[in-house]
Amino acid sequence: QVQLVESGGGLVQAGGSLRLSCAASGSIFSINDMGWYRQTPGNERELVAGITSDGNTRYGDSVKGRFTISRDNAKNTVYLQMNSLKPEDTAVYYCNVAAVTGIPGYRYANNYWGQGTQVTVSS
């Protein structure tokens, strides 16, 4: 199993910055894609940013140029640096990790979700 612990959410004024972190632990053999999603009440979860194991990134259109995703493979951790925050960025942010677990001959690939962290941007 894989456990994800998120941190860094909170309340910030418009134009401010926050940095989210998500650390993965457990019986991890390898981690492939890592990413951040967000969700507001009544809406579907949407991709904010993703990063592959070799560092290729992709971003949702609404955050391009403002948010930066990065990862530390040695720490099994993914980060989301959020700058120039807007009230419409207010949401619960979820970490997502595609990980391979198990023992030799019995490897399993699954997607894992963090518990979510609230980001609130005031105008």
mmCIF file of N, CA and C in Angstrom:
data_model
loop_
_atom_site.group_PDB
_atom_site.id
_atom_site.type_symbol
_atom_site.label_atom_id
_atom_site.label_comp_id
_atom_site.label_asym_id
_atom_site.label_seq_id
_atom_site.Cartn_x
_atom_site.Cartn_y
_atom_site.Cartn_z
ATOM 1 N N GLN A 1 0.824 -1.202 0.000
ATOM 2 C CA GLN A 1 0.000 0.000 0.000
ATOM 3 C C GLN A 1 0.855 1.247 0.000
ATOM 4 N N VAL A 2 0.255 2.340 -0.446
ATOM 5 C CA VAL A 2 0.949 3.616 -0.521
ATOM 6 C C VAL A 2 0.158 4.648 0.260
ATOM 7 N N GLN A 3 0.843 5.393 1.079
ATOM 8 C CA GLN A 3 0.221 6.492 1.819
ATOM 9 C C GLN A 3 0.750 7.811 1.270
ATOM 10 N N LEU A 4 -0.161 8.756 1.106
ATOM 11 C CA LEU A 4 0.205 10.085 0.622
ATOM 12 C C LEU A 4 -0.145 11.108 1.695
ATOM 13 N N VAL A 5 0.811 11.936 2.038
ATOM 14 C CA VAL A 5 0.589 12.977 3.036
ATOM 15 C C VAL A 5 0.811 14.328 2.372
ATOM 16 N N GLU A 6 -0.255 15.119 2.333
ATOM 17 C CA GLU A 6 -0.201 16.435 1.717
ATOM 18 C C GLU A 6 -0.025 17.503 2.787
ATOM 19 N N SER A 7 0.604 18.595 2.397
ATOM 20 C CA SER A 7 0.743 19.730 3.287
ATOM 21 C C SER A 7 0.896 21.001 2.470
ATOM 22 N N GLY A 8 0.675 22.144 3.126
ATOM 23 C CA GLY A 8 0.940 23.427 2.492
ATOM 24 C C GLY A 8 -0.266 24.242 2.113
ATOM 25 N N GLY A 9 -1.452 23.698 2.255
ATOM 26 C CA GLY A 9 -2.642 24.487 1.928
ATOM 27 C C GLY A 9 -2.894 25.564 2.959
ATOM 28 N N GLY A 10 -3.872 26.413 2.678
ATOM 29 C CA GLY A 10 -4.216 27.464 3.631
ATOM 30 C C GLY A 10 -4.940 28.601 2.977
ATOM 31 N N LEU A 11 -4.971 29.718 3.690
ATOM 32 C CA LEU A 11 -5.646 30.929 3.242
ATOM 33 C C LEU A 11 -4.601 31.953 2.818
ATOM 34 N N VAL A 12 -4.808 32.539 1.654
ATOM 35 C CA VAL A 12 -3.868 33.534 1.143
ATOM 36 C C VAL A 12 -4.653 34.596 0.380
ATOM 37 N N GLN A 13 -4.121 35.790 0.335
ATOM 38 C CA GLN A 13 -4.762 36.856 -0.438
ATOM 39 C C GLN A 13 -4.445 36.715 -1.916
ATOM 40 N N ALA A 14 -5.308 37.251 -2.717
ATOM 41 C CA ALA A 14 -5.078 37.242 -4.162
ATOM 42 C C ALA A 14 -3.719 37.876 -4.474
ATOM 43 N N GLY A 15 -3.004 37.229 -5.396
ATOM 44 C CA GLY A 15 -1.661 37.674 -5.744
ATOM 45 C C GLY A 15 -0.568 37.000 -4.944
ATOM 46 N N GLY A 16 -0.957 36.296 -3.902
ATOM 47 C CA GLY A 16 0.015 35.628 -3.053
ATOM 48 C C GLY A 16 0.439 34.275 -3.593
ATOM 49 N N SER A 17 1.226 33.578 -2.779
ATOM 50 C CA SER A 17 1.791 32.290 -3.185
ATOM 51 C C SER A 17 1.603 31.252 -2.090
ATOM 52 N N LEU A 18 1.545 30.009 -2.523
ATOM 53 C CA LEU A 18 1.550 28.861 -1.636
ATOM 54 C C LEU A 18 2.337 27.745 -2.288
ATOM 55 N N ARG A 19 2.875 26.867 -1.463
ATOM 56 C CA ARG A 19 3.584 25.698 -1.979
ATOM 57 C C ARG A 19 2.999 24.453 -1.323
ATOM 58 N N LEU A 20 2.482 23.578 -2.165
ATOM 59 C CA LEU A 20 1.948 22.306 -1.695
ATOM 60 C C LEU A 20 3.004 21.213 -1.822
ATOM 61 N N SER A 21 2.961 20.292 -0.860
ATOM 62 C CA SER A 21 3.852 19.135 -0.900
ATOM 63 C C SER A 21 3.035 17.875 -0.716
ATOM 64 N N CYS A 22 3.504 16.796 -1.312
ATOM 65 C CA CYS A 22 2.853 15.497 -1.166
ATOM 66 C C CYS A 22 3.940 14.436 -1.118
ATOM 67 N N ALA A 23 4.049 13.776 0.028
ATOM 68 C CA ALA A 23 5.068 12.753 0.228
ATOM 69 C C ALA A 23 4.426 11.377 0.207
ATOM 70 N N ALA A 24 4.990 10.495 -0.596
ATOM 71 C CA ALA A 24 4.487 9.132 -0.707
ATOM 72 C C ALA A 24 5.376 8.198 0.108
ATOM 73 N N SER A 25 4.733 7.257 0.785
ATOM 74 C CA SER A 25 5.481 6.272 1.561
ATOM 75 C C SER A 25 4.753 4.936 1.491
ATOM 76 N N GLY A 26 5.468 3.882 1.896
ATOM 77 C CA GLY A 26 4.886 2.549 1.861
ATOM 78 C C GLY A 26 5.758 1.600 1.068
ATOM 79 N N SER A 27 5.162 0.521 0.641
ATOM 80 C CA SER A 27 5.904 -0.526 -0.077
ATOM 81 C C SER A 27 6.005 -0.163 -1.558
ATOM 82 N N ILE A 28 6.774 0.866 -1.832
ATOM 83 C CA ILE A 28 6.876 1.410 -3.182
ATOM 84 C C ILE A 28 8.065 0.808 -3.910
ATOM 85 N N PHE A 29 7.797 0.255 -5.087
ATOM 86 C CA PHE A 29 8.885 -0.203 -5.947
ATOM 87 C C PHE A 29 9.338 0.925 -6.863
ATOM 88 N N SER A 30 8.367 1.610 -7.453
ATOM 89 C CA SER A 30 8.686 2.751 -8.313
ATOM 90 C C SER A 30 7.470 3.660 -8.411
ATOM 91 N N ILE A 31 7.730 4.923 -8.747
ATOM 92 C CA ILE A 31 6.655 5.895 -8.967
ATOM 93 C C ILE A 31 6.753 6.419 -10.386
ATOM 94 N N ASN A 32 5.675 6.397 -11.084
ATOM 95 C CA ASN A 32 5.641 6.906 -12.450
ATOM 96 C C ASN A 32 5.133 8.348 -12.427
ATOM 97 N N ASP A 33 3.967 8.602 -12.971
ATOM 98 C CA ASP A 33 3.442 9.961 -12.979
ATOM 99 C C ASP A 33 3.003 10.404 -11.591
ATOM 100 N N MET A 34 3.193 11.692 -11.346
ATOM 101 C CA MET A 34 2.685 12.338 -10.144
ATOM 102 C C MET A 34 1.932 13.587 -10.582
ATOM 103 N N GLY A 35 0.936 13.980 -9.808
ATOM 104 C CA GLY A 35 0.184 15.146 -10.244
ATOM 105 C C GLY A 35 -0.661 15.748 -9.150
ATOM 106 N N TRP A 36 -1.215 16.880 -9.480
ATOM 107 C CA TRP A 36 -2.127 17.600 -8.606
ATOM 108 C C TRP A 36 -3.432 17.858 -9.355
ATOM 109 N N TYR A 37 -4.523 17.626 -8.655
ATOM 110 C CA TYR A 37 -5.858 17.899 -9.161
ATOM 111 C C TYR A 37 -6.552 18.809 -8.157
ATOM 112 N N ARG A 38 -7.629 19.434 -8.588
ATOM 113 C CA ARG A 38 -8.408 20.238 -7.655
ATOM 114 C C ARG A 38 -9.889 20.065 -7.941
ATOM 115 N N GLN A 39 -10.661 20.353 -6.898
ATOM 116 C CA GLN A 39 -12.105 20.158 -7.005
ATOM 117 C C GLN A 39 -12.822 21.200 -6.165
ATOM 118 N N THR A 40 -13.890 21.754 -6.743
ATOM 119 C CA THR A 40 -14.773 22.666 -6.022
ATOM 120 C C THR A 40 -16.146 22.013 -5.925
ATOM 121 N N PRO A 41 -16.951 22.438 -4.962
ATOM 122 C CA PRO A 41 -18.271 21.802 -4.767
ATOM 123 C C PRO A 41 -19.106 21.814 -6.033
ATOM 124 N N GLY A 42 -19.651 20.658 -6.372
ATOM 125 C CA GLY A 42 -20.518 20.541 -7.525
ATOM 126 C C GLY A 42 -19.800 20.364 -8.841
ATOM 127 N N ASN A 43 -18.490 20.346 -8.804
ATOM 128 C CA ASN A 43 -17.711 20.203 -10.031
ATOM 129 C C ASN A 43 -16.841 18.954 -9.990
ATOM 130 N N GLU A 44 -16.440 18.522 -11.173
ATOM 131 C CA GLU A 44 -15.562 17.367 -11.248
ATOM 132 C C GLU A 44 -14.130 17.760 -10.902
ATOM 133 N N ARG A 45 -13.376 16.764 -10.485
ATOM 134 C CA ARG A 45 -11.961 16.995 -10.207
ATOM 135 C C ARG A 45 -11.245 17.283 -11.530
ATOM 136 N N GLU A 46 -10.396 18.304 -11.530
ATOM 137 C CA GLU A 46 -9.704 18.673 -12.759
ATOM 138 C C GLU A 46 -8.199 18.658 -12.546
ATOM 139 N N LEU A 47 -7.492 18.372 -13.632
ATOM 140 C CA LEU A 47 -6.041 18.361 -13.584
ATOM 141 C C LEU A 47 -5.510 19.775 -13.410
ATOM 142 N N VAL A 48 -4.613 19.934 -12.461
ATOM 143 C CA VAL A 48 -3.889 21.192 -12.299
ATOM 144 C C VAL A 48 -2.521 21.083 -12.969
ATOM 145 N N ALA A 49 -1.785 20.036 -12.612
ATOM 146 C CA ALA A 49 -0.453 19.845 -13.181
ATOM 147 C C ALA A 49 -0.035 18.403 -12.993
ATOM 148 N N GLY A 50 0.793 17.922 -13.927
ATOM 149 C CA GLY A 50 1.318 16.573 -13.836
ATOM 150 C C GLY A 50 2.777 16.548 -14.225
ATOM 151 N N ILE A 51 3.489 15.535 -13.727
ATOM 152 C CA ILE A 51 4.907 15.398 -14.035
ATOM 153 C C ILE A 51 5.244 13.921 -14.148
ATOM 154 N N THR A 52 5.985 13.575 -15.193
ATOM 155 C CA THR A 52 6.372 12.192 -15.397
ATOM 156 C C THR A 52 7.629 11.866 -14.594
ATOM 157 N N SER A 53 8.009 10.596 -14.618
ATOM 158 C CA SER A 53 9.174 10.163 -13.852
ATOM 159 C C SER A 53 10.465 10.792 -14.375
ATOM 160 N N ASP A 54 10.475 11.189 -15.648
ATOM 161 C CA ASP A 54 11.691 11.817 -16.188
ATOM 162 C C ASP A 54 11.552 13.330 -16.299
ATOM 163 N N GLY A 55 10.522 13.889 -15.633
ATOM 164 C CA GLY A 55 10.454 15.332 -15.485
ATOM 165 C C GLY A 55 9.632 16.102 -16.502
ATOM 166 N N ASN A 56 8.970 15.431 -17.407
ATOM 167 C CA ASN A 56 8.110 16.146 -18.350
ATOM 168 C C ASN A 56 6.844 16.613 -17.627
ATOM 169 N N THR A 57 6.463 17.845 -17.887
ATOM 170 C CA THR A 57 5.340 18.442 -17.170
ATOM 171 C C THR A 57 4.198 18.819 -18.103
ATOM 172 N N ARG A 58 3.024 18.913 -17.537
ATOM 173 C CA ARG A 58 1.854 19.420 -18.242
ATOM 174 C C ARG A 58 0.998 20.180 -17.228
ATOM 175 N N TYR A 59 0.267 21.175 -17.749
ATOM 176 C CA TYR A 59 -0.511 22.040 -16.884
ATOM 177 C C TYR A 59 -1.908 22.270 -17.441
ATOM 178 N N GLY A 60 -2.851 22.497 -16.526
ATOM 179 C CA GLY A 60 -4.161 22.950 -16.947
ATOM 180 C C GLY A 60 -4.057 24.359 -17.503
ATOM 181 N N ASP A 61 -4.900 24.689 -18.444
ATOM 182 C CA ASP A 61 -4.807 25.984 -19.116
ATOM 183 C C ASP A 61 -4.913 27.147 -18.137
ATOM 184 N N SER A 62 -5.712 27.003 -17.112
ATOM 185 C CA SER A 62 -5.965 28.123 -16.205
ATOM 186 C C SER A 62 -4.792 28.432 -15.284
ATOM 187 N N VAL A 63 -3.806 27.543 -15.202
ATOM 188 C CA VAL A 63 -2.693 27.769 -14.277
ATOM 189 C C VAL A 63 -1.355 27.933 -14.991
ATOM 190 N N LYS A 64 -1.344 27.788 -16.279
ATOM 191 C CA LYS A 64 -0.084 27.904 -17.026
ATOM 192 C C LYS A 64 0.556 29.268 -16.779
ATOM 193 N N GLY A 65 1.858 29.243 -16.508
ATOM 194 C CA GLY A 65 2.582 30.481 -16.261
ATOM 195 C C GLY A 65 2.526 30.951 -14.822
ATOM 196 N N ARG A 66 1.662 30.352 -14.013
ATOM 197 C CA ARG A 66 1.545 30.756 -12.609
ATOM 198 C C ARG A 66 1.969 29.642 -11.645
ATOM 199 N N PHE A 67 1.699 28.395 -12.011
ATOM 200 C CA PHE A 67 1.997 27.258 -11.143
ATOM 201 C C PHE A 67 3.165 26.475 -11.728
ATOM 202 N N THR A 68 3.952 25.871 -10.857
ATOM 203 C CA THR A 68 5.065 25.031 -11.275
ATOM 204 C C THR A 68 5.059 23.740 -10.472
ATOM 205 N N ILE A 69 5.076 22.633 -11.181
ATOM 206 C CA ILE A 69 5.140 21.330 -10.519
ATOM 207 C C ILE A 69 6.574 20.813 -10.588
ATOM 208 N N SER A 70 7.001 20.154 -9.514
ATOM 209 C CA SER A 70 8.329 19.551 -9.483
ATOM 210 C C SER A 70 8.269 18.314 -8.597
ATOM 211 N N ARG A 71 9.318 17.524 -8.642
ATOM 212 C CA ARG A 71 9.352 16.312 -7.817
ATOM 213 C C ARG A 71 10.768 16.027 -7.366
ATOM 214 N N ASP A 72 10.845 15.357 -6.232
ATOM 215 C CA ASP A 72 12.121 14.884 -5.690
ATOM 216 C C ASP A 72 12.003 13.368 -5.628
ATOM 217 N N ASN A 73 12.614 12.693 -6.578
ATOM 218 C CA ASN A 73 12.461 11.239 -6.656
ATOM 219 C C ASN A 73 13.083 10.530 -5.454
ATOM 220 N N ALA A 74 14.128 11.098 -4.911
ATOM 221 C CA ALA A 74 14.779 10.479 -3.746
ATOM 222 C C ALA A 74 13.867 10.492 -2.523
ATOM 223 N N LYS A 75 12.974 11.481 -2.480
ATOM 224 C CA LYS A 75 12.066 11.618 -1.341
ATOM 225 C C LYS A 75 10.644 11.168 -1.682
ATOM 226 N N ASN A 76 10.428 10.713 -2.912
ATOM 227 C CA ASN A 76 9.074 10.326 -3.343
ATOM 228 C C ASN A 76 8.068 11.439 -3.073
ATOM 229 N N THR A 77 8.467 12.643 -3.392
ATOM 230 C CA THR A 77 7.661 13.817 -3.065
ATOM 231 C C THR A 77 7.418 14.662 -4.314
ATOM 232 N N VAL A 78 6.210 15.180 -4.423
ATOM 233 C CA VAL A 78 5.859 16.087 -5.504
ATOM 234 C C VAL A 78 5.433 17.412 -4.888
ATOM 235 N N TYR A 79 5.785 18.483 -5.569
ATOM 236 C CA TYR A 79 5.497 19.828 -5.084
ATOM 237 C C TYR A 79 4.670 20.597 -6.117
ATOM 238 N N LEU A 80 3.935 21.574 -5.618
ATOM 239 C CA LEU A 80 3.226 22.486 -6.502
ATOM 240 C C LEU A 80 3.436 23.896 -5.980
ATOM 241 N N GLN A 81 4.230 24.666 -6.698
ATOM 242 C CA GLN A 81 4.438 26.065 -6.363
ATOM 243 C C GLN A 81 3.366 26.889 -7.066
ATOM 244 N N MET A 82 2.570 27.585 -6.280
ATOM 245 C CA MET A 82 1.458 28.354 -6.831
ATOM 246 C C MET A 82 1.704 29.836 -6.597
ATOM 247 N N ASN A 83 1.879 30.580 -7.662
ATOM 248 C CA ASN A 83 2.115 32.012 -7.590
ATOM 249 C C ASN A 83 0.957 32.773 -8.231
ATOM 250 N N SER A 84 0.906 34.044 -7.944
ATOM 251 C CA SER A 84 -0.148 34.915 -8.510
ATOM 252 C C SER A 84 -1.525 34.284 -8.351
ATOM 253 N N LEU A 85 -1.809 33.835 -7.160
ATOM 254 C CA LEU A 85 -3.064 33.128 -6.910
ATOM 255 C C LEU A 85 -4.263 34.038 -7.097
ATOM 256 N N LYS A 86 -5.338 33.447 -7.586
ATOM 257 C CA LYS A 86 -6.587 34.149 -7.850
ATOM 258 C C LYS A 86 -7.705 33.521 -7.027
ATOM 259 N N PRO A 87 -8.757 34.266 -6.742
ATOM 260 C CA PRO A 87 -9.881 33.664 -6.001
ATOM 261 C C PRO A 87 -10.434 32.410 -6.672
ATOM 262 N N GLU A 88 -10.384 32.356 -7.993
ATOM 263 C CA GLU A 88 -10.888 31.168 -8.693
ATOM 264 C C GLU A 88 -9.992 29.943 -8.547
ATOM 265 N N ASP A 89 -8.833 30.108 -7.916
ATOM 266 C CA ASP A 89 -7.981 28.956 -7.600
ATOM 267 C C ASP A 89 -8.440 28.271 -6.305
ATOM 268 N N THR A 90 -9.396 28.869 -5.618
ATOM 269 C CA THR A 90 -9.900 28.279 -4.386
ATOM 270 C C THR A 90 -10.515 26.914 -4.668
ATOM 271 N N ALA A 91 -10.035 25.903 -3.947
ATOM 272 C CA ALA A 91 -10.483 24.528 -4.174
ATOM 273 C C ALA A 91 -9.807 23.619 -3.160
ATOM 274 N N VAL A 92 -10.239 22.374 -3.149
ATOM 275 C CA VAL A 92 -9.482 21.338 -2.447
ATOM 276 C C VAL A 92 -8.524 20.727 -3.461
ATOM 277 N N TYR A 93 -7.271 20.695 -3.106
ATOM 278 C CA TYR A 93 -6.229 20.181 -3.992
ATOM 279 C C TYR A 93 -5.842 18.772 -3.557
ATOM 280 N N TYR A 94 -5.807 17.882 -4.530
ATOM 281 C CA TYR A 94 -5.505 16.480 -4.279
ATOM 282 C C TYR A 94 -4.236 16.066 -5.014
ATOM 283 N N CYS A 95 -3.395 15.349 -4.314
ATOM 284 C CA CYS A 95 -2.214 14.754 -4.912
ATOM 285 C C CYS A 95 -2.596 13.397 -5.507
ATOM 286 N N ASN A 96 -2.005 13.070 -6.643
ATOM 287 C CA ASN A 96 -2.230 11.773 -7.278
ATOM 288 C C ASN A 96 -0.897 11.171 -7.674
ATOM 289 N N VAL A 97 -0.725 9.906 -7.360
ATOM 290 C CA VAL A 97 0.536 9.227 -7.640
ATOM 291 C C VAL A 97 0.252 7.878 -8.296
ATOM 292 N N ALA A 98 0.950 7.617 -9.382
ATOM 293 C CA ALA A 98 0.887 6.309 -10.027
ATOM 294 C C ALA A 98 2.113 5.522 -9.573
ATOM 295 N N ALA A 99 1.888 4.487 -8.775
ATOM 296 C CA ALA A 99 2.997 3.782 -8.152
ATOM 297 C C ALA A 99 2.906 2.287 -8.406
ATOM 298 N N VAL A 100 4.072 1.672 -8.412
ATOM 299 C CA VAL A 100 4.174 0.217 -8.515
ATOM 300 C C VAL A 100 4.608 -0.309 -7.157
ATOM 301 N N THR A 101 3.862 -1.238 -6.629
ATOM 302 C CA THR A 101 4.173 -1.822 -5.318
ATOM 303 C C THR A 101 4.299 -3.336 -5.458
ATOM 304 N N GLY A 102 4.635 -3.969 -4.345
ATOM 305 C CA GLY A 102 4.691 -5.419 -4.340
ATOM 306 C C GLY A 102 6.112 -5.959 -4.334
ATOM 307 N N ILE A 103 6.211 -7.256 -4.484
ATOM 308 C CA ILE A 103 7.481 -7.948 -4.428
ATOM 309 C C ILE A 103 7.806 -8.530 -5.805
ATOM 310 N N PRO A 104 9.031 -8.913 -6.054
ATOM 311 C CA PRO A 104 9.383 -9.480 -7.363
ATOM 312 C C PRO A 104 8.444 -10.610 -7.753
ATOM 313 N N GLY A 105 7.911 -10.512 -8.969
ATOM 314 C CA GLY A 105 6.963 -11.495 -9.449
ATOM 315 C C GLY A 105 5.527 -11.165 -9.123
ATOM 316 N N TYR A 106 5.324 -10.216 -8.218
ATOM 317 C CA TYR A 106 3.974 -9.803 -7.808
ATOM 318 C C TYR A 106 3.928 -8.291 -7.689
ATOM 319 N N ARG A 107 4.108 -7.632 -8.818
ATOM 320 C CA ARG A 107 4.091 -6.173 -8.850
ATOM 321 C C ARG A 107 2.710 -5.692 -9.256
ATOM 322 N N TYR A 108 2.296 -4.599 -8.667
ATOM 323 C CA TYR A 108 0.979 -4.032 -8.950
ATOM 324 C C TYR A 108 1.124 -2.541 -9.200
ATOM 325 N N ALA A 109 0.461 -2.070 -10.236
ATOM 326 C CA ALA A 109 0.436 -0.640 -10.557
ATOM 327 C C ALA A 109 -0.937 -0.087 -10.212
ATOM 328 N N ASN A 110 -0.957 0.978 -9.441
ATOM 329 C CA ASN A 110 -2.219 1.587 -9.040
ATOM 330 C C ASN A 110 -2.065 3.093 -8.965
ATOM 331 N N ASN A 111 -3.201 3.765 -8.975
ATOM 332 C CA ASN A 111 -3.260 5.203 -8.734
ATOM 333 C C ASN A 111 -3.678 5.437 -7.290
ATOM 334 N N TYR A 112 -3.013 6.358 -6.646
ATOM 335 C CA TYR A 112 -3.308 6.662 -5.251
ATOM 336 C C TYR A 112 -3.613 8.152 -5.110
ATOM 337 N N TRP A 113 -4.550 8.456 -4.198
ATOM 338 C CA TRP A 113 -4.961 9.839 -3.958
ATOM 339 C C TRP A 113 -4.627 10.266 -2.536
ATOM 340 N N GLY A 114 -4.221 11.521 -2.405
ATOM 341 C CA GLY A 114 -4.063 12.099 -1.081
ATOM 342 C C GLY A 114 -5.419 12.459 -0.494
ATOM 343 N N GLN A 115 -5.384 12.930 0.757
ATOM 344 C CA GLN A 115 -6.632 13.231 1.464
ATOM 345 C C GLN A 115 -7.204 14.581 1.075
ATOM 346 N N GLY A 116 -6.423 15.384 0.392
ATOM 347 C CA GLY A 116 -6.883 16.703 -0.023
ATOM 348 C C GLY A 116 -6.468 17.782 0.948
ATOM 349 N N THR A 117 -6.114 18.935 0.409
ATOM 350 C CA THR A 117 -5.772 20.082 1.239
ATOM 351 C C THR A 117 -6.481 21.312 0.686
ATOM 352 N N GLN A 118 -7.076 22.077 1.575
ATOM 353 C CA GLN A 118 -7.868 23.234 1.165
ATOM 354 C C GLN A 118 -6.965 24.418 0.849
ATOM 355 N N VAL A 119 -7.209 25.024 -0.287
ATOM 356 C CA VAL A 119 -6.563 26.279 -0.661
ATOM 357 C C VAL A 119 -7.670 27.317 -0.848
ATOM 358 N N THR A 120 -7.567 28.402 -0.106
ATOM 359 C CA THR A 120 -8.559 29.464 -0.195
ATOM 360 C C THR A 120 -7.848 30.768 -0.518
ATOM 361 N N VAL A 121 -8.287 31.417 -1.588
ATOM 362 C CA VAL A 121 -7.689 32.676 -2.023
ATOM 363 C C VAL A 121 -8.740 33.771 -1.861
ATOM 364 N N SER A 122 -8.442 34.735 -1.026
ATOM 365 C CA SER A 122 -9.393 35.825 -0.780
ATOM 366 C C SER A 122 -9.116 36.992 -1.718
ATOM 367 N N SER A 123 -10.181 37.687 -2.067
ATOM 368 C CA SER A 123 -10.033 38.823 -2.999
ATOM 369 C C SER A 123 -9.759 40.123 -2.253
#
